[in-house]
Coordinates of C-alpha atoms in Angstrom, one line a residue:
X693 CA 105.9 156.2 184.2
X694 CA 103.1 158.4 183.2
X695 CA 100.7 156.7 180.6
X696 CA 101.0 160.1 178.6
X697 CA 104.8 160.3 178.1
X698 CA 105.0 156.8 177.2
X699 CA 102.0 157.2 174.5
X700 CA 104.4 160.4 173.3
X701 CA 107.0 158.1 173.1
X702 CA 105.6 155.4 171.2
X703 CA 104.0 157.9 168.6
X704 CA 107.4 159.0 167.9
X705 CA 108.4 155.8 166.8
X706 CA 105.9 155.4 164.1
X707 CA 108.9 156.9 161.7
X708 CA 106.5 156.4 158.3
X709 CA 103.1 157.9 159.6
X710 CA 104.1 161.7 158.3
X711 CA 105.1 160.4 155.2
X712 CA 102.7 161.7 152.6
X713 CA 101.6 161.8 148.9
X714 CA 103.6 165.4 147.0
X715 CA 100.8 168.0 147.3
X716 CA 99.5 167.8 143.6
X717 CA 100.6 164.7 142.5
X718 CA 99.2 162.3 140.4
X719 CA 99.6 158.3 142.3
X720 CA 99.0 154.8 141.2
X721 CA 98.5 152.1 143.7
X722 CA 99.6 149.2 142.1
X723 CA 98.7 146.1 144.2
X724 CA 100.1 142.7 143.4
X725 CA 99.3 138.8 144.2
X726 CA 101.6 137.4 147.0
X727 CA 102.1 133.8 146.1
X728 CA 100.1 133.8 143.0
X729 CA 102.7 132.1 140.9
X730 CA 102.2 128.6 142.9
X731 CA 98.6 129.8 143.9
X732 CA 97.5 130.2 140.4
X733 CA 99.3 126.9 138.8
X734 CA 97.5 124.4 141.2
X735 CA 94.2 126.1 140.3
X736 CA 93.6 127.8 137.3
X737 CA 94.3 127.0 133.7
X738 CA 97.7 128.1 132.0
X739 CA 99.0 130.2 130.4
X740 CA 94.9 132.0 130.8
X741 CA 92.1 131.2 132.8
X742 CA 89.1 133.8 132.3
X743 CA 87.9 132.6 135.4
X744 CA 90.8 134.1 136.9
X745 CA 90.5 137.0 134.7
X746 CA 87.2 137.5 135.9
X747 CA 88.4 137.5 139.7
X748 CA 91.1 140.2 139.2
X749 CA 88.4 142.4 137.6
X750 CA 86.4 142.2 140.3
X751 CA 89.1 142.9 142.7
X752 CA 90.2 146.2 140.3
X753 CA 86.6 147.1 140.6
X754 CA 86.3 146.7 144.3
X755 CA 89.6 149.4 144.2
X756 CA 88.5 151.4 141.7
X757 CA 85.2 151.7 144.0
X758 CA 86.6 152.3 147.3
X759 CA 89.3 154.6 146.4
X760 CA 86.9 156.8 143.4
X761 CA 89.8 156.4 141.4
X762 CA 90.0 157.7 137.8
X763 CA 91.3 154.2 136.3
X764 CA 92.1 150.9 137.2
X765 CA 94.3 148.6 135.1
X766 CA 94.7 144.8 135.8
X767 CA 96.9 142.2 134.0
X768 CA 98.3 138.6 135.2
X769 CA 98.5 139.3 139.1
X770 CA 98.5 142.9 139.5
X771 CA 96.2 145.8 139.3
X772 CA 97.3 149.5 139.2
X773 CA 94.8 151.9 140.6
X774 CA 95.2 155.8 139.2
X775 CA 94.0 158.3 142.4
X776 CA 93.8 162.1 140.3
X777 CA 96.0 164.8 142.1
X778 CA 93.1 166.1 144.2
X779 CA 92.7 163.0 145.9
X780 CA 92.6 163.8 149.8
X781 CA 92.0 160.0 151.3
X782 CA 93.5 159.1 154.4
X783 CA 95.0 162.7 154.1
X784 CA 97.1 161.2 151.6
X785 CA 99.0 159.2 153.5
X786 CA 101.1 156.6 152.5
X787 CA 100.7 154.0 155.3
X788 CA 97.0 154.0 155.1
X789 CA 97.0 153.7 151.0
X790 CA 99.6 151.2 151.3
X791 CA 97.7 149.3 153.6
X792 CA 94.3 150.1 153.2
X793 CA 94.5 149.1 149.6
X794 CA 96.8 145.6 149.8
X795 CA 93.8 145.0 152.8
X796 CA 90.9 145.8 150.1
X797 CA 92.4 143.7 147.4
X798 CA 92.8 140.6 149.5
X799 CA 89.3 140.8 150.9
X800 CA 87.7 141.4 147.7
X801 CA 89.3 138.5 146.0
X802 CA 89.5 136.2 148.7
X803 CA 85.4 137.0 148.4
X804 CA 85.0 136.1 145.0
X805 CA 87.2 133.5 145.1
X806 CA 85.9 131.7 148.2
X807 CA 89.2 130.9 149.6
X808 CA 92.0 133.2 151.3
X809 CA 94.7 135.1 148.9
X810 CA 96.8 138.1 149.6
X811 CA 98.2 141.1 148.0
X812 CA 100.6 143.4 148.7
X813 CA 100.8 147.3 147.5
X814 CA 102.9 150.1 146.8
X815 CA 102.9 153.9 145.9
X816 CA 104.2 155.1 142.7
X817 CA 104.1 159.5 141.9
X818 CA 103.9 161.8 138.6
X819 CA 103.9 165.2 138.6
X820 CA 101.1 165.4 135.6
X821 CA 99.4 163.3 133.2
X822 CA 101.7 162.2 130.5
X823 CA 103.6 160.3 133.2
X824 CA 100.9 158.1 134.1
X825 CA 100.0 157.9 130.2
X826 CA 104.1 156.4 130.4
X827 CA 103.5 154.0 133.7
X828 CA 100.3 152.6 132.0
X829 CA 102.2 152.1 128.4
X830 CA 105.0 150.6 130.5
X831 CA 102.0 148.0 132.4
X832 CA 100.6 147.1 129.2
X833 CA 103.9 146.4 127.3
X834 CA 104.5 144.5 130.4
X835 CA 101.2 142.7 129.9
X836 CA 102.5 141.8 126.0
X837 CA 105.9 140.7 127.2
X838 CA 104.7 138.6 130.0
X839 CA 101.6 136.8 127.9
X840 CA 104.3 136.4 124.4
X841 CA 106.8 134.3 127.4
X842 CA 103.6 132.3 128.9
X843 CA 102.0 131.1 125.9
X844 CA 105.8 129.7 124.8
X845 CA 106.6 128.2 128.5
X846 CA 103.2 126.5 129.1
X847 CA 103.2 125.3 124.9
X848 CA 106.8 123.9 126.0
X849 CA 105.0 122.5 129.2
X850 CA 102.4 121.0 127.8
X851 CA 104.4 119.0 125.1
X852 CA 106.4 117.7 128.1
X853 CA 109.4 119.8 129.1
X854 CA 110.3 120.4 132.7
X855 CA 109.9 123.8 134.2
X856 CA 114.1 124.0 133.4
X857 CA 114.1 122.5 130.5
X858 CA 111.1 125.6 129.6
X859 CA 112.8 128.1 130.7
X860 CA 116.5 127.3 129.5
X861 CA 115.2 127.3 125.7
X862 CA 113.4 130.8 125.5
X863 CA 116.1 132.2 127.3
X864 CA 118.3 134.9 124.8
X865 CA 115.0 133.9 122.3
X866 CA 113.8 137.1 120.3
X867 CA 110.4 137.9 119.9
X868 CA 110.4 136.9 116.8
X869 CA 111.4 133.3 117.7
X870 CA 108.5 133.0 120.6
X871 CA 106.1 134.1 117.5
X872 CA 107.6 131.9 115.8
X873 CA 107.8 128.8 118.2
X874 CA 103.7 129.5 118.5
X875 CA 102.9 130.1 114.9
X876 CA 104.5 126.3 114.4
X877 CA 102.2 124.6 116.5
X878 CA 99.2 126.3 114.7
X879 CA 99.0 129.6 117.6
X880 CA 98.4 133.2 116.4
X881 CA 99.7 135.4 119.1
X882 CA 98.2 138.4 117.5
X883 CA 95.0 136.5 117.5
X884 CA 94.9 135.6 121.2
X885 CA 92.3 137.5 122.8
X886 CA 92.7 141.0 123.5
X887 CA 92.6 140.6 127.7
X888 CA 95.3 138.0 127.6
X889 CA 97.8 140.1 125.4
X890 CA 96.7 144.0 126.7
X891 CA 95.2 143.1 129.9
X892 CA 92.0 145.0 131.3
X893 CA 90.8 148.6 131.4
X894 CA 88.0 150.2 134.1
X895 CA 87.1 153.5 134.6
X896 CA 83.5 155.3 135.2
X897 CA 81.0 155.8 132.9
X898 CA 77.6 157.6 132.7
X899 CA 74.0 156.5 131.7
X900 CA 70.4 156.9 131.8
X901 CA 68.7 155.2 133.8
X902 CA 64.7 155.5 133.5
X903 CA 62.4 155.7 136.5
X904 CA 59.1 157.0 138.1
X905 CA 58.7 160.0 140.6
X906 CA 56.2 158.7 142.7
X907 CA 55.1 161.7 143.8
X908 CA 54.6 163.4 140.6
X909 CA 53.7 160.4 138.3
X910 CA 55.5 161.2 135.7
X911 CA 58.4 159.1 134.1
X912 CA 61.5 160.6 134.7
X913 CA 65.1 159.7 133.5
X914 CA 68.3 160.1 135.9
X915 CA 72.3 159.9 135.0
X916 CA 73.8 157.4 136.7
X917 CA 77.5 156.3 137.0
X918 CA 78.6 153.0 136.9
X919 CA 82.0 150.7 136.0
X920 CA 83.0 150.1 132.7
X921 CA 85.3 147.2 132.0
X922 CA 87.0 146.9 128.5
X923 CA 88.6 143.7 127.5
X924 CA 89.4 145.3 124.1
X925 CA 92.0 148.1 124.6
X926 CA 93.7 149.3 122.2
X927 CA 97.6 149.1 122.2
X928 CA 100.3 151.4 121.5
X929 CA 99.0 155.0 120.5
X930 CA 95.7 154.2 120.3
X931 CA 95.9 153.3 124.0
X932 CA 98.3 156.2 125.1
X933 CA 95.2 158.3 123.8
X934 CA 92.8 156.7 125.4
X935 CA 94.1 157.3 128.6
X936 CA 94.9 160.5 128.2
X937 CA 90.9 161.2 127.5
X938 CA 90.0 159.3 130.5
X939 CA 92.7 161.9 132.7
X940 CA 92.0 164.9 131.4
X941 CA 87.9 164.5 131.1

């Protein structure tokens, strides 16, 4: 058999390599902890842990870098990465962002965290901005959701339920009645800090930075770009225009 025929023949089983981003549309790459449930419980704190916290930023950051994305958003396990509609990487392919990104993610936090941990990745499309302004509303009332359920189950947990026993008694319970459950042992959810309820924002900013032209002498100033990370976002409205500012910029 000729070692070109069977190459051609090989190619053409790589059914997923054509597929490609819709010419013009907006992406987000969400990537997501594999494991992290049982990785996180035998090594972090519950229901929070801002060293945790701190290790997901730095993987949305090591994303957000690599990809020159226009905003990364990270709560619990995941991170959603926001690639504008211009975004030619890879040729926009979605085998290499799938892969490329999941790989990225795991390296970057296996680095900061100094032991091995994985992710995995998908691809999810809009066809302008107000649909990513809807996907990020949907993460962060996620976020809200999940952080309201894991301040009740680990406040359950802590006063010695089982896992079952947890989970059986906020099941059909309003949110009302998970306010309420905290409020009775002395919590505040609204009072919770803002990264555990509405997760974590970072997009690019500029600044000044000051220098010296050696050749000249003279002091010069230059406009730098750097990360910004916001533990502090707004919620609701507020945040639906904030990211609309940071897409259409």
């Amino acid at each position: 058999m000729r070692t070109r025929d069977l190459e051609t023949r090989m190619r053409e089983r790589e059914w997923f390599h054509s597929l490609t981003l819709l010419p013009g549309a907006w992406a987000v790459i969400r990537v997501d902890g594999r494991g992290f449930s049982g990785y996180t419980e035998r090594r972090f704190d519950k229901p929070f842990d801002p060293r945790f916290c701190d290790l997901m930023i730095e993987t949305a950051r090591a994303l957000l870098t690599e990809f020159s994305g226009r905003y990364a958003y990270t709560e619990s396990d995941e991170i959603s990465l926001v690639l504008d509609p211009d975004c030619d990487l890879f040729g926009r392919e979605v085998e290499k962002l799938v892969s490329v990104s999941a790989g990225i993610a795991s390296a970057a936090f296996t680095h900061a965290a100094g032991e091995p941990a994985a992710f995995d990745s998908r691809i999810w499309m809009g066809t302008g901005p107000q649909d990513v302004i809807d996907y990020l509303s949907w993460r962060q009332a996620d976020a809200a959701r999940c952080s309201l359920n894991g301040w009740c189950y680990w406040t359950l947990r802590r006063e010695g339920s089982s896992a079952r026993q947890a989970t059986r008694q906020l099941e059909r319970t309003g949110i009302p009645d998970k306010n309420e459950l905290l409020y009775a042992r002395g919590i505040n959810f609204n009072e919770l800090p803002a990264w555990q309820r509405r997760g974590v924002g970072l997009w690019w900013e500029t600044y000044d930075k000051a220098g010296h032209d050696p050749r000249s002498g003279e002091e010069i100033t230059a406009t730098r770009r750097r990360v910004h990370v916001e533990r502090e976002l707004p919620m609701k409205d507020a945040y639906r225009a904030l990211v609309e500012d940071l897409l259409t910029r």
